[in-house]
XYZ file of C-alpha atoms in Angstrom:
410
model
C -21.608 1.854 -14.229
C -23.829 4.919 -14.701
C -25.638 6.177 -11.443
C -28.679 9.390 -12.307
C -29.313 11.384 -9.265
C -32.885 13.111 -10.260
C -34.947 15.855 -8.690
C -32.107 17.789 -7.102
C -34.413 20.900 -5.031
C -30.534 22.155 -6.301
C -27.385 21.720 -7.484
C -24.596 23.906 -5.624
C -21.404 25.057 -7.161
C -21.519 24.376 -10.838
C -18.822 25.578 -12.735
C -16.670 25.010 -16.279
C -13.369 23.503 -16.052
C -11.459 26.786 -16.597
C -12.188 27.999 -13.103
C -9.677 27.649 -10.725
C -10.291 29.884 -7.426
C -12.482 32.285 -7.537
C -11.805 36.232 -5.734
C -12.938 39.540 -4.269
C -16.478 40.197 -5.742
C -17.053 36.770 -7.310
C -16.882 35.301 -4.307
C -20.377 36.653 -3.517
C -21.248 34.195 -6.887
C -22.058 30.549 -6.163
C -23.301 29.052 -9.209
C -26.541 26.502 -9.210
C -28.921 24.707 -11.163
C -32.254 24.002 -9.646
C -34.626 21.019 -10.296
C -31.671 19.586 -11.404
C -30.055 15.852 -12.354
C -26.444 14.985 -12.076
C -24.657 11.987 -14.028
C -21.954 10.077 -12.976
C -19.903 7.051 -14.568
C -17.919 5.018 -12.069
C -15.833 7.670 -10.366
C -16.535 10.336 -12.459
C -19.222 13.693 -12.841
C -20.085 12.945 -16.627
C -23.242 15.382 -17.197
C -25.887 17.509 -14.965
C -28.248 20.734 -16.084
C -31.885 20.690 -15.363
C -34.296 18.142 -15.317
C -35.990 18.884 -18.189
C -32.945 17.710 -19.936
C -32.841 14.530 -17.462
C -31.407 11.529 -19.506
C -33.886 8.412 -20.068
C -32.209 5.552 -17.856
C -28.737 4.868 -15.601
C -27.724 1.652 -13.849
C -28.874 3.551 -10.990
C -31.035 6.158 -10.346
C -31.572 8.146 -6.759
C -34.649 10.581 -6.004
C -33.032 13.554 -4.624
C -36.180 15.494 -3.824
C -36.338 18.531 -1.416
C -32.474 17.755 -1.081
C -29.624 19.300 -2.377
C -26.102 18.663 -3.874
C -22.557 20.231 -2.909
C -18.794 19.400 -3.632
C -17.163 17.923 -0.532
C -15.622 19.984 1.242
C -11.819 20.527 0.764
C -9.785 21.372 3.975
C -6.567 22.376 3.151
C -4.961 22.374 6.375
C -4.914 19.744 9.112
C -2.762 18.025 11.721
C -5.023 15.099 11.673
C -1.651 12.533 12.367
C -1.303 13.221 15.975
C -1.158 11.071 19.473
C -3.402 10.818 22.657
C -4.653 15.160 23.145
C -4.303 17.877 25.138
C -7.264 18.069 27.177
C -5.534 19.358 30.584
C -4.364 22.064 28.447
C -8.072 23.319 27.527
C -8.543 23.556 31.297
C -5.464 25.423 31.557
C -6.624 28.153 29.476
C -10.040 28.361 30.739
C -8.190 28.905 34.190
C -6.382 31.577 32.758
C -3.335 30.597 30.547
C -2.407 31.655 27.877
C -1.515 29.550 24.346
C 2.155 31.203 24.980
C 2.335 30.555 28.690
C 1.512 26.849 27.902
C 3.871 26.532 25.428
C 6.739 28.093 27.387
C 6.000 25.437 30.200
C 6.544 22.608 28.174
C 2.861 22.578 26.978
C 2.023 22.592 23.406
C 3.081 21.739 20.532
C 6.312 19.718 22.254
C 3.586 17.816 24.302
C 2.142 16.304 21.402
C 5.306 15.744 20.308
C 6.574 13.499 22.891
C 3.227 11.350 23.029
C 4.052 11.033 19.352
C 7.500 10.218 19.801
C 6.047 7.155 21.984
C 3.651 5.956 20.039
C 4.449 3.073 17.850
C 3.005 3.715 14.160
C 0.391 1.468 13.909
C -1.553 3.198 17.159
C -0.601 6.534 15.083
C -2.187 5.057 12.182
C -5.354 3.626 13.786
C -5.755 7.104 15.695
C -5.885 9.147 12.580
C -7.782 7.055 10.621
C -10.738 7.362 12.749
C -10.355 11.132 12.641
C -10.005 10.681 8.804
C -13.189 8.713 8.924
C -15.093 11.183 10.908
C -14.000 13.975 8.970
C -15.392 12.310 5.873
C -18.705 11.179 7.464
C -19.001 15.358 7.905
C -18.883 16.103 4.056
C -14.921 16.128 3.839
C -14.007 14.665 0.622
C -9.963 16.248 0.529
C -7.467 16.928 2.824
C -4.052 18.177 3.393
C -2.513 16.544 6.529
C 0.867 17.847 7.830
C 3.546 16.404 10.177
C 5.380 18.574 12.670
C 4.514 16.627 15.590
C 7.397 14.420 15.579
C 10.528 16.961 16.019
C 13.221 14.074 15.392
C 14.183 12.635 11.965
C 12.601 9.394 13.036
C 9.092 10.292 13.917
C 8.393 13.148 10.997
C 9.482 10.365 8.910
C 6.523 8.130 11.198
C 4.134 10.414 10.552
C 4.115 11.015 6.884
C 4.766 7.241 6.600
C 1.292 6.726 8.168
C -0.272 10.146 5.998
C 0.926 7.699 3.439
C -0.823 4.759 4.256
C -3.601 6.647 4.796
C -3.681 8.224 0.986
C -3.164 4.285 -0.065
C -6.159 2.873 2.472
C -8.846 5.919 1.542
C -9.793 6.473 -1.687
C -10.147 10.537 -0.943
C -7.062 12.781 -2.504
C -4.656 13.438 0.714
C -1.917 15.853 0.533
C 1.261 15.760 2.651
C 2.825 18.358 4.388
C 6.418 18.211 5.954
C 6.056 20.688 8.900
C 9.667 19.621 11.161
C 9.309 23.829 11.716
C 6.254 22.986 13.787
C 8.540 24.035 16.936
C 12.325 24.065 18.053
C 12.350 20.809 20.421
C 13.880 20.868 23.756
C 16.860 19.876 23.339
C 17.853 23.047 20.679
C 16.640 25.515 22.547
C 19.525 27.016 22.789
C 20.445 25.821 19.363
C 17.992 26.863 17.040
C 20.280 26.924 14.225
C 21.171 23.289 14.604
C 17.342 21.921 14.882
C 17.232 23.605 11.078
C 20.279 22.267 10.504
C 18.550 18.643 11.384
C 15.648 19.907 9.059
C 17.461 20.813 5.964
C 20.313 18.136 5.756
C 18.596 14.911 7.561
C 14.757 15.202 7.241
C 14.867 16.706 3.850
C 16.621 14.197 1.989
C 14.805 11.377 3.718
C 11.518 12.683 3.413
C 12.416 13.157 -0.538
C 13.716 9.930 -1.079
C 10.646 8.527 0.106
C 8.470 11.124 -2.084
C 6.581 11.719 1.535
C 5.128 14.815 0.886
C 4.491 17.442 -1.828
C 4.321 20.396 0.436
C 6.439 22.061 2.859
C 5.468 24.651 6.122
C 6.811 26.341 8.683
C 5.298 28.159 11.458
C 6.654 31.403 10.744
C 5.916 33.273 14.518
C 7.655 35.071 16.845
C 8.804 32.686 19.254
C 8.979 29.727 16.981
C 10.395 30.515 13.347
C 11.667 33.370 12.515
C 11.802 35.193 8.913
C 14.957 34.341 8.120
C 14.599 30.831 9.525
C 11.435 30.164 7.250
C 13.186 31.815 4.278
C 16.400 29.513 4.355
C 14.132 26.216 5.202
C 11.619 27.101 2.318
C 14.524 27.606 0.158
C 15.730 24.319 1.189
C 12.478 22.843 0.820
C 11.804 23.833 -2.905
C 15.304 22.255 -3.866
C 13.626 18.749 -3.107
C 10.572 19.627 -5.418
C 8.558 21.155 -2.067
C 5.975 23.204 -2.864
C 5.531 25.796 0.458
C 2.198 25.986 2.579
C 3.033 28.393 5.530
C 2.068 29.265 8.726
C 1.855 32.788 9.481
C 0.260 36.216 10.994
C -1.438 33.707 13.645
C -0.336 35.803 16.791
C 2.138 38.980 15.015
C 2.844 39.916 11.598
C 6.177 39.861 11.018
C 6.955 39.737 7.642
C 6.141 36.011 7.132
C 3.159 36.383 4.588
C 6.116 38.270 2.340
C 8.614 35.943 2.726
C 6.066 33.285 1.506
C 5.033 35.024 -1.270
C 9.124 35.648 -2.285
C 8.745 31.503 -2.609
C 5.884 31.119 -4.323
C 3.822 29.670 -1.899
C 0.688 27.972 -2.849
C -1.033 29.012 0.835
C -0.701 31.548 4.005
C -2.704 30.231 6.662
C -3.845 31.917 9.904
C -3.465 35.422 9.066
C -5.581 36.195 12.331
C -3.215 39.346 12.329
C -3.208 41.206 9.448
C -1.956 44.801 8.159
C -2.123 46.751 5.162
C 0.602 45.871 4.157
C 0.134 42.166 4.119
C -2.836 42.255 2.175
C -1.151 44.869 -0.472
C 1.949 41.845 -0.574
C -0.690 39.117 -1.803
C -2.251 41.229 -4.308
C -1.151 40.151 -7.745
C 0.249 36.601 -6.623
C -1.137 33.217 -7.181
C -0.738 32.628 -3.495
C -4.190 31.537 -1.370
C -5.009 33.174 1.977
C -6.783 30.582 4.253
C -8.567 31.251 7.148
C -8.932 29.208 9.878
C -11.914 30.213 12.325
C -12.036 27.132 14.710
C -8.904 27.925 15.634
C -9.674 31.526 16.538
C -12.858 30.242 17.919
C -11.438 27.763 20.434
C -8.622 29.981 21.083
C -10.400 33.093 21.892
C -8.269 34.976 19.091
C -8.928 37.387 16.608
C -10.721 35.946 13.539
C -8.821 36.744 9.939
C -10.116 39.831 8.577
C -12.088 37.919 5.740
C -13.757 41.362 4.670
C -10.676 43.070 3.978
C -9.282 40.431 1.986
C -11.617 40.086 -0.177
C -12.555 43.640 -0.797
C -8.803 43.945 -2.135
C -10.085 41.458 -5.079
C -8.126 38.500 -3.059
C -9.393 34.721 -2.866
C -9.893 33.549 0.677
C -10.454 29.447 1.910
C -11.488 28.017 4.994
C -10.025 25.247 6.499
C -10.578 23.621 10.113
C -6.741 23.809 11.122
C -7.985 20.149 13.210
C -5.190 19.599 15.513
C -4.791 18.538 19.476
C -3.825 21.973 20.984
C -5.743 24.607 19.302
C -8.632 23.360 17.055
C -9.500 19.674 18.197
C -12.309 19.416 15.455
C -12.544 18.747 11.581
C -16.017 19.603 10.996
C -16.000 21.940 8.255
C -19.460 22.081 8.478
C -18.672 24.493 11.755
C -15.830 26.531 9.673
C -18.322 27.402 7.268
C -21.027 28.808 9.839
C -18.371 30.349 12.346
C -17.070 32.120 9.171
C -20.928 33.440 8.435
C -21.476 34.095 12.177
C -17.894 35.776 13.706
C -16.507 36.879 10.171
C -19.301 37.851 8.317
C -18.799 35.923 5.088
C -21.791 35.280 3.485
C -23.022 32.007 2.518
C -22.198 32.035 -1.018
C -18.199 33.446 -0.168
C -18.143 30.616 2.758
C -18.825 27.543 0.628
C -16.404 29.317 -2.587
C -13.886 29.248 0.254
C -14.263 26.133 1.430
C -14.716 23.919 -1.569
C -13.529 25.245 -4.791
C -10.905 27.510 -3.209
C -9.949 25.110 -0.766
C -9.217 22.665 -3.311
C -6.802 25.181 -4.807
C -4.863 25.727 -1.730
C -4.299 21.822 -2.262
C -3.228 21.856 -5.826
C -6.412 19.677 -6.480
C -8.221 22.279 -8.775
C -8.590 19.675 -11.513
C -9.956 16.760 -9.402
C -12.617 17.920 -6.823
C -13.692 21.504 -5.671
C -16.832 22.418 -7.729
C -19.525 20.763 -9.597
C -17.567 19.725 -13.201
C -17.394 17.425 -16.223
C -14.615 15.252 -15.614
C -13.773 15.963 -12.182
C -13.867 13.714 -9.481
C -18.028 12.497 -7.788
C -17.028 13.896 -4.356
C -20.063 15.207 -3.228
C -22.783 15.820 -0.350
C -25.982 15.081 -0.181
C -28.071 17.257 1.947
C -31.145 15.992 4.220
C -34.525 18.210 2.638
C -33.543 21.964 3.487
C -34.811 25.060 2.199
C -31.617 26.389 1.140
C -28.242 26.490 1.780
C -27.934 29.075 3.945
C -29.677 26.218 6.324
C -25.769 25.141 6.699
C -24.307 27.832 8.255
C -27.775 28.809 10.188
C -28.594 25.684 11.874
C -24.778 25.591 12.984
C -25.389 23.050 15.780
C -27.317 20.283 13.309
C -25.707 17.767 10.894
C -28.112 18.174 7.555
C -25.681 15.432 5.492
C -28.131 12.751 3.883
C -24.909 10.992 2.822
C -21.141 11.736 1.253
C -20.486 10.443 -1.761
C -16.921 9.791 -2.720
C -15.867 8.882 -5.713
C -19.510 8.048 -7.006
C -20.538 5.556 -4.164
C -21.976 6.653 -0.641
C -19.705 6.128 2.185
């Protein structure tokens, strides 16, 4: 089944298969055909270029005029698996709390844990799945979900059961991230070490008999996970085949984007605090800083010093972070603008970071990510616009004719 999409006004993101992520000063380079066609069989991108080139017939052909074509967008860091929200807590903070002073009064993270922990799996599973569906409706076409809401052995291993079914029941790629060093629960407070005890010798194993995730985080912080705590759990982690997408810089730097790097880690994420020193640590390494603007948005944080970042020749991706407690949105539509408007990316850097570079940070550079022979026909469809800088300009509007995933509109 061939399907001809003709008249593109153009074609965003084109690239050859050789590129992976793309860094410092070609980040300012979006490649882009326009008048353009694009080819598809079944699942599949099979051929695009110009329309002067346009082949003579499909099984189906769409008229594409005045609109234009990007990848999906690929957000490689979510907590879209959670239960009920944490809407008292926004008031909280707009009365004057802070993130901190919530947590330490039994707000946070540990709230959404213990809705979790009550929540039988199927509600878990038909909450997420209309966040997944949302998200998707937006232009979202991959995703990275992580667990860390659950705290015990039995509800981690709940949620990544249900991140599961959802990889089986949507035909989008989903990643899965164990993240049991979300937060120490209550009742180790005042025994950390045994809480990573409970992570390392009875979530681990379970999770890997399983094969429940591919990737493993921590939320390396002061006041949750320490250094040395995400060092040994990472350590841990990579024994069962875990790859390591971590948390850090979000409130302190502390050392934590190092310690990542010393495993290999395929992400940092956060890194709304950054020093010199952190950025000099990620120069040279195949690991992916991602940025996370709702968050600092919503939060009233600092936003991650994209500029600096990429003016030491390093990759950057944006991701929405969508969670209860500090980012209760997946529009990545939004990420891309509030990374234009509060961190001065330009268009062209904002959608390399959050399609092609995002799909790194998921280990998904072969699949989706960029306009490409052979990879996967995840794609959006704009309404008519006069370019793409409409996207992160009219920040309020949704411009999305339609999302195509895997070569058929959703």
């Amino acid at each position: 089944m061939t399907t001809l999409l003709i008249n593109i006004k153009e074609l965003i993101q084109v690239r050859e298969n050789n590129i992976k992520k793309v860094s410092g000063a070609d980040m300012k380079v979006l490649p882009t055909i326009k008048n353009a066609f694009l080819l598809l069989e079944d699942d599949t991108i099979i051929d695009y270029g110009s329309m002067e080139n346009v082949p003579s017939s499909a099984d189906t052909t769409i008229d594409c005029t005045g609109k234009m074509i990007l990848p999906t967008w690929c957000d490689s860091h979510t907590h879209i698996v959670y239960a009920g929200n944490r809407e008292q807590e926004f008031v909280d903070r707009i009365n004057g709390l802070t993130y901190e002073e919530i947590a330490n009064k039994g707000g946070g993270i540990l709230n959404s844990a213990k809705k979790l922990q009550e929540t039988s799996e199927d509600d878990l599973y038909e909450q997420s799945s209309k966040r997944l569906e949302e998200v998707m409706q937006l232009g979202t076409g991959a995703v990275e979900i992580k667990s860390g809401y659950g705290l015990t052995v039995e509800a981690e291993l709940k949620m990544l059961r249900v991140i599961k079914k959802l990889r089986e029941n949507y035909k989008l790629p989903i990643k899965a991230t164990f993240l049991g060093a979300h937060a120490f629960p209550t009742e180790y407070k005042n025994n950390k070490e045994g809480y990573i005890d409970l992570i390392i010798n009875a979530m681990l194993p379970k999770i890997a008999k399983e094969n429940l995730a591919e990737f493993i985080d921590a939320f390396c912080e002061t006041g949750y996970f320490s250094v040395e705590d995400t060092d040994k759990i990472l350590e841990a982690g990579k024994k069962y085949g875990l790859t390591p997408k971590v948390h850090v810089n979000q409130f302190t730097t502390i050392g934590g984007v190092q310690v990542s790097i010393k495993h290999d880690a395929l992400s940092v994420d956060h890194l709304e605090v950054m020093n010199a020193e952190d950025i000099e640590a990620l120069k040279g390494t195949k690991t992916m800083p991602v940025a996370l603007p709702s968050c600092s948005y919503f939060l009233s944080i600092p936003y991650t010093p994209a500029r600096e970042i990429m003016n030491a020749g390093l990759p950057l991706a944006l991701a929405t972070d969508f969670n209860p407690g500090s980012t209760p949105s997946g529009n990545m539509n939004f990420v891309v603008a509030t990374a234009c408007i509060k961190m001065k990316m330009t268009p062209e850097e904002a959608i390399n970071a959050a399609t092609i570079n995002g799909a790194y940070a998921m280990n998904l550079s072969e699949e989706v990510g960029s306009i490409t022979k052979g990879k996967k026909a995840n794609f959006i469809l704009t309404k008519e616009i006069l370019s793409y800088g409409a996207i992160p300009y009219n920040f309020g509007s949704v411009l999305i004719d339609s999302v195509f995933i895997n070569g058929k509109a959703i």
